[in-house]
PDB file of C-alpha atoms and ligand atoms in Angstrom:
ATOM      1  CA  UNK A   1     -25.405  30.853  23.331  1.00  0.00           C
ATOM      2  CA  UNK A   2     -22.055  32.062  21.967  1.00  0.00           C
ATOM      3  CA  UNK A   3     -21.714  31.710  18.188  1.00  0.00           C
ATOM      4  CA  UNK A   4     -18.460  30.298  16.925  1.00  0.00           C
ATOM      5  CA  UNK A   5     -16.892  30.226  13.460  1.00  0.00           C
ATOM      6  CA  UNK A   6     -14.340  27.803  12.019  1.00  0.00           C
ATOM      7  CA  UNK A   7     -11.717  30.426  12.929  1.00  0.00           C
ATOM      8  CA  UNK A   8     -12.388  29.647  16.591  1.00  0.00           C
ATOM      9  CA  UNK A   9     -11.369  26.031  15.978  1.00  0.00           C
ATOM     10  CA  UNK A  10      -7.640  25.405  16.124  1.00  0.00           C
ATOM     11  CA  UNK A  11      -4.903  22.926  16.815  1.00  0.00           C
ATOM     12  CA  UNK A  12      -3.799  22.976  20.448  1.00  0.00           C
ATOM     13  CA  UNK A  13      -0.252  21.870  21.198  1.00  0.00           C
ATOM     14  CA  UNK A  14      -0.493  19.576  24.177  1.00  0.00           C
ATOM     15  CA  UNK A  15       2.017  19.033  26.883  1.00  0.00           C
ATOM     16  CA  UNK A  16       4.796  16.560  26.001  1.00  0.00           C
ATOM     17  CA  UNK A  17       7.033  14.851  28.499  1.00  0.00           C
ATOM     18  CA  UNK A  18       9.923  13.393  26.611  1.00  0.00           C
ATOM     19  CA  UNK A  19      12.235  10.752  27.915  1.00  0.00           C
ATOM     20  CA  UNK A  20      15.123   9.854  25.601  1.00  0.00           C
ATOM     21  CA  UNK A  21      14.980   6.149  26.236  1.00  0.00           C
ATOM     22  CA  UNK A  22      11.407   5.628  27.400  1.00  0.00           C
ATOM     23  CA  UNK A  23       9.225   7.501  24.935  1.00  0.00           C
ATOM     24  CA  UNK A  24       6.708  10.310  25.375  1.00  0.00           C
ATOM     25  CA  UNK A  25       3.766  11.127  27.595  1.00  0.00           C
ATOM     26  CA  UNK A  26       1.045  13.713  26.947  1.00  0.00           C
ATOM     27  CA  UNK A  27      -1.337  15.061  29.569  1.00  0.00           C
ATOM     28  CA  UNK A  28      -4.659  16.872  29.227  1.00  0.00           C
ATOM     29  CA  UNK A  29      -5.908  18.209  32.534  1.00  0.00           C
ATOM     30  CA  UNK A  30      -9.141  19.998  33.373  1.00  0.00           C
ATOM     31  CA  UNK A  31      -8.619  23.678  34.066  1.00  0.00           C
ATOM     32  CA  UNK A  32      -5.275  23.814  32.243  1.00  0.00           C
ATOM     33  CA  UNK A  33      -5.339  22.906  28.595  1.00  0.00           C
ATOM     34  CA  UNK A  34      -8.886  23.308  27.336  1.00  0.00           C
ATOM     35  CA  UNK A  35     -11.652  25.936  27.440  1.00  0.00           C
ATOM     36  CA  UNK A  36     -14.000  23.233  28.789  1.00  0.00           C
ATOM     37  CA  UNK A  37     -13.989  20.420  31.318  1.00  0.00           C
ATOM     38  CA  UNK A  38     -13.970  16.852  30.017  1.00  0.00           C
ATOM     39  CA  UNK A  39     -17.003  14.724  30.887  1.00  0.00           C
ATOM     40  CA  UNK A  40     -16.585  11.932  28.328  1.00  0.00           C
ATOM     41  CA  UNK A  41     -13.865  10.241  26.307  1.00  0.00           C
ATOM     42  CA  UNK A  42     -14.537   8.030  23.300  1.00  0.00           C
ATOM     43  CA  UNK A  43     -12.452   6.736  20.449  1.00  0.00           C
ATOM     44  CA  UNK A  44     -12.924   5.582  16.901  1.00  0.00           C
ATOM     45  CA  UNK A  45     -10.714   2.840  15.505  1.00  0.00           C
ATOM     46  CA  UNK A  46     -10.660   0.090  12.864  1.00  0.00           C
ATOM     47  CA  UNK A  47     -12.118   2.544  10.339  1.00  0.00           C
ATOM     48  CA  UNK A  48     -11.738   0.852   6.932  1.00  0.00           C
ATOM     49  CA  UNK A  49      -9.642   2.741   4.380  1.00  0.00           C
ATOM     50  CA  UNK A  50     -11.785   5.095   2.280  1.00  0.00           C
ATOM     51  CA  UNK A  51     -14.570   5.325   4.883  1.00  0.00           C
ATOM     52  CA  UNK A  52     -15.616   8.605   6.449  1.00  0.00           C
ATOM     53  CA  UNK A  53     -17.208   9.380   9.809  1.00  0.00           C
ATOM     54  CA  UNK A  54     -18.948  12.349  11.336  1.00  0.00           C
ATOM     55  CA  UNK A  55     -21.351  14.139   8.977  1.00  0.00           C
ATOM     56  CA  UNK A  56     -23.080  15.887  11.829  1.00  0.00           C
ATOM     57  CA  UNK A  57     -22.846  18.945  14.057  1.00  0.00           C
ATOM     58  CA  UNK A  58     -23.387  19.462  17.757  1.00  0.00           C
ATOM     59  CA  UNK A  59     -25.551  22.236  19.165  1.00  0.00           C
ATOM     60  CA  UNK A  60     -23.531  22.822  22.325  1.00  0.00           C
ATOM     61  CA  UNK A  61     -20.798  20.190  22.661  1.00  0.00           C
ATOM     62  CA  UNK A  62     -17.128  21.216  22.753  1.00  0.00           C
ATOM     63  CA  UNK A  63     -14.591  18.598  21.720  1.00  0.00           C
ATOM     64  CA  UNK A  64     -10.879  18.013  21.427  1.00  0.00           C
ATOM     65  CA  UNK A  65     -10.064  15.535  18.647  1.00  0.00           C
ATOM     66  CA  UNK A  66      -6.703  13.767  18.797  1.00  0.00           C
ATOM     67  CA  UNK A  67      -5.029  11.272  16.466  1.00  0.00           C
ATOM     68  CA  UNK A  68      -3.871   9.033  19.326  1.00  0.00           C
ATOM     69  CA  UNK A  69      -2.353   6.832  16.640  1.00  0.00           C
ATOM     70  CA  UNK A  70      -2.059   7.120  12.858  1.00  0.00           C
ATOM     71  CA  UNK A  71      -3.660   9.987  10.986  1.00  0.00           C
ATOM     72  CA  UNK A  72      -6.890  11.349   9.504  1.00  0.00           C
ATOM     73  CA  UNK A  73      -8.410  14.599   8.268  1.00  0.00           C
ATOM     74  CA  UNK A  74     -11.155  16.632   9.891  1.00  0.00           C
ATOM     75  CA  UNK A  75     -13.099  19.122   7.777  1.00  0.00           C
ATOM     76  CA  UNK A  76     -15.072  21.704   9.733  1.00  0.00           C
ATOM     77  CA  UNK A  77     -17.744  24.021   8.384  1.00  0.00           C
ATOM     78  CA  UNK A  78     -19.669  26.769  10.137  1.00  0.00           C
ATOM     79  CA  UNK A  79     -22.096  27.013   7.207  1.00  0.00           C
ATOM     80  CA  UNK A  80     -20.080  29.789   5.558  1.00  0.00           C
ATOM     81  CA  UNK A  81     -16.410  28.828   5.838  1.00  0.00           C
ATOM     82  CA  UNK A  82     -14.748  25.449   5.697  1.00  0.00           C
ATOM     83  CA  UNK A  83     -11.301  24.363   6.947  1.00  0.00           C
ATOM     84  CA  UNK A  84      -9.560  21.001   6.785  1.00  0.00           C
ATOM     85  CA  UNK A  85      -7.123  19.953   9.499  1.00  0.00           C
ATOM     86  CA  UNK A  86      -4.781  16.987   9.190  1.00  0.00           C
ATOM     87  CA  UNK A  87      -4.096  15.251  12.482  1.00  0.00           C
ATOM     88  CA  UNK A  88      -1.113  12.914  12.701  1.00  0.00           C
ATOM     89  CA  UNK A  89       0.526  13.504  16.096  1.00  0.00           C
ATOM     90  CA  UNK A  90      -0.748  12.372  19.521  1.00  0.00           C
ATOM     91  CA  UNK A  91       0.349  15.688  21.085  1.00  0.00           C
ATOM     92  CA  UNK A  92      -1.815  17.829  18.769  1.00  0.00           C
ATOM     93  CA  UNK A  93      -5.499  18.278  19.537  1.00  0.00           C
ATOM     94  CA  UNK A  94      -8.113  19.924  17.345  1.00  0.00           C
ATOM     95  CA  UNK A  95     -10.453  22.117  19.360  1.00  0.00           C
ATOM     96  CA  UNK A  96     -13.926  21.859  17.832  1.00  0.00           C
ATOM     97  CA  UNK A  97     -16.352  24.477  19.074  1.00  0.00           C
ATOM     98  CA  UNK A  98     -20.149  23.987  19.138  1.00  0.00           C
ATOM     99  CA  UNK A  99     -22.079  24.401  15.893  1.00  0.00           C
ATOM    100  CA  UNK A 100     -19.511  22.946  13.469  1.00  0.00           C
ATOM    101  CA  UNK A 101     -20.423  20.449  10.788  1.00  0.00           C
ATOM    102  CA  UNK A 102     -17.601  17.876  10.714  1.00  0.00           C
ATOM    103  CA  UNK A 103     -16.446  15.215   8.291  1.00  0.00           C
ATOM    104  CA  UNK A 104     -13.631  12.869   9.228  1.00  0.00           C
ATOM    105  CA  UNK A 105     -11.844  10.993   6.439  1.00  0.00           C
ATOM    106  CA  UNK A 106      -8.506   9.802   5.037  1.00  0.00           C
ATOM    107  CA  UNK A 107      -8.046   7.431   7.985  1.00  0.00           C
ATOM    108  CA  UNK A 108      -4.677   5.694   7.880  1.00  0.00           C
ATOM    109  CA  UNK A 109      -4.490   2.051   8.772  1.00  0.00           C
ATOM    110  CA  UNK A 110      -4.322   1.710  12.583  1.00  0.00           C
ATOM    111  CA  UNK A 111      -5.672   5.229  13.146  1.00  0.00           C
ATOM    112  CA  UNK A 112      -7.215   5.902  16.540  1.00  0.00           C
ATOM    113  CA  UNK A 113      -9.361   9.042  16.790  1.00  0.00           C
ATOM    114  CA  UNK A 114      -9.694   9.963  20.438  1.00  0.00           C
ATOM    115  CA  UNK A 115     -12.290  12.553  21.404  1.00  0.00           C
ATOM    116  CA  UNK A 116     -12.471  14.439  24.689  1.00  0.00           C
ATOM    117  CA  UNK A 117     -15.952  15.900  25.045  1.00  0.00           C
ATOM    118  CA  UNK A 118     -17.517  18.519  27.292  1.00  0.00           C
ATOM    119  CA  UNK A 119     -20.661  16.520  27.991  1.00  0.00           C
ATOM    120  CA  UNK A 120     -22.079  13.026  28.226  1.00  0.00           C
ATOM    121  CA  UNK A 121     -23.746  11.506  25.150  1.00  0.00           C
ATOM    122  CA  UNK A 122     -27.001  13.264  24.269  1.00  0.00           C
ATOM    123  CA  UNK A 123     -28.636  12.400  20.967  1.00  0.00           C
ATOM    124  CA  UNK A 124     -30.660  15.639  21.149  1.00  0.00           C
ATOM    125  CA  UNK A 125     -27.403  17.625  20.877  1.00  0.00           C
ATOM    126  CA  UNK A 126     -26.763  16.160  17.386  1.00  0.00           C
ATOM    127  CA  UNK A 127     -27.784  17.760  14.084  1.00  0.00           C
ATOM    128  CA  UNK A 128     -27.499  15.039  11.454  1.00  0.00           C
ATOM    129  CA  UNK A 129     -29.226  16.765   8.545  1.00  0.00           C
ATOM    130  CA  UNK A 130     -27.190  19.378   6.625  1.00  0.00           C
ATOM    131  CA  UNK A 131     -30.188  21.584   5.783  1.00  0.00           C
ATOM    132  CA  UNK A 132     -31.221  21.556   9.433  1.00  0.00           C
ATOM    133  CA  UNK A 133     -27.642  22.539  10.294  1.00  0.00           C
ATOM    134  CA  UNK A 134     -27.769  25.527   7.915  1.00  0.00           C
ATOM    135  CA  UNK A 135     -31.100  26.516   9.401  1.00  0.00           C
ATOM    136  CA  UNK A 136     -29.625  26.222  12.923  1.00  0.00           C
ATOM    137  CA  UNK A 137     -26.669  28.420  11.909  1.00  0.00           C
ATOM    138  CA  UNK A 138     -28.863  31.033  10.274  1.00  0.00           C
ATOM    139  CA  UNK A 139     -31.739  31.172  12.713  1.00  0.00           C
ATOM    140  CA  UNK A 140     -30.831  29.082  15.732  1.00  0.00           C
TER     141      UNK A 140
HETATM  142  P1  TYD B 201     -21.781   8.798  15.899  1.00  0.00           P
HETATM  143  O1  TYD B 201     -21.487   9.954  16.776  1.00  0.00           O
HETATM  144  O2  TYD B 201     -22.901   8.912  14.942  1.00  0.00           O
HETATM  145  O3  TYD B 201     -20.449   8.376  15.113  1.00  0.00           O
HETATM  146  P2  TYD B 201     -19.655   9.092  13.934  1.00  0.00           P
HETATM  147  O4  TYD B 201     -20.148  10.483  13.823  1.00  0.00           O
HETATM  148  O5  TYD B 201     -18.240   9.022  14.351  1.00  0.00           O
HETATM  149  O6  TYD B 201     -19.867   8.317  12.691  1.00  0.00           O
HETATM  150  O7  TYD B 201     -21.981   7.534  16.837  1.00  0.00           O
HETATM  151  C1  TYD B 201     -22.059   6.231  16.314  1.00  0.00           C
HETATM  152  C2  TYD B 201     -22.939   5.396  17.240  1.00  0.00           C
HETATM  153  O8  TYD B 201     -22.384   5.335  18.564  1.00  0.00           O
HETATM  154  C3  TYD B 201     -24.338   5.971  17.391  1.00  0.00           C
HETATM  155  O9  TYD B 201     -25.248   4.893  17.342  1.00  0.00           O
HETATM  156  C4  TYD B 201     -24.363   6.569  18.781  1.00  0.00           C
HETATM  157  C5  TYD B 201     -23.311   5.779  19.526  1.00  0.00           C
HETATM  158  N1  TYD B 201     -22.595   6.612  20.527  1.00  0.00           N
HETATM  159  C6  TYD B 201     -22.886   6.443  21.879  1.00  0.00           C
HETATM  160  O10 TYD B 201     -23.745   5.629  22.281  1.00  0.00           O
HETATM  161  N2  TYD B 201     -22.213   7.199  22.786  1.00  0.00           N
HETATM  162  C7  TYD B 201     -21.280   8.118  22.411  1.00  0.00           C
HETATM  163  O11 TYD B 201     -20.671   8.796  23.281  1.00  0.00           O
HETATM  164  C8  TYD B 201     -20.993   8.286  20.995  1.00  0.00           C
HETATM  165  C9  TYD B 201     -19.985   9.280  20.529  1.00  0.00           C
HETATM  166  C10 TYD B 201     -21.677   7.508  20.104  1.00  0.00           C
END
């Protein structure tokens, strides 16, 4: 499997259809915007202030993380390098490649974290232990 680093994870500027009097509309379409097809969408919301989410990695899942409302931070680590991204616009998506440990925090009140994922939910794709993650990165 291809090995990615945090440098392969980036903010993607999504399409924005602006109408002066009627607001904005953003589209994500398979085959156009992402290096993967979307099989699942889920969203996190009502996260109490000060709480964090994530603290895991995925073996092969690709994701696009979007602050559909409000804001939060996503810290990614590939076991060597770490980068923090601040998401606060519904037309910006963070591309998270497989094999990244992620921590989500600094949720604003009303934040909605929408995730577009390349596969259905599979618990066996998760790595929830940091030492196991480092082992996966070094030997996996
Ligand atoms: P988890 O991915 O651990 O949440 P986070 O990393 O944001 O803290 O998921 C929380 C719970 O939701 C866990 O019991 C698994 C369940 N879940 C599903 O059943 N399907 C899904 O698609 C996701 C993302 C989670």
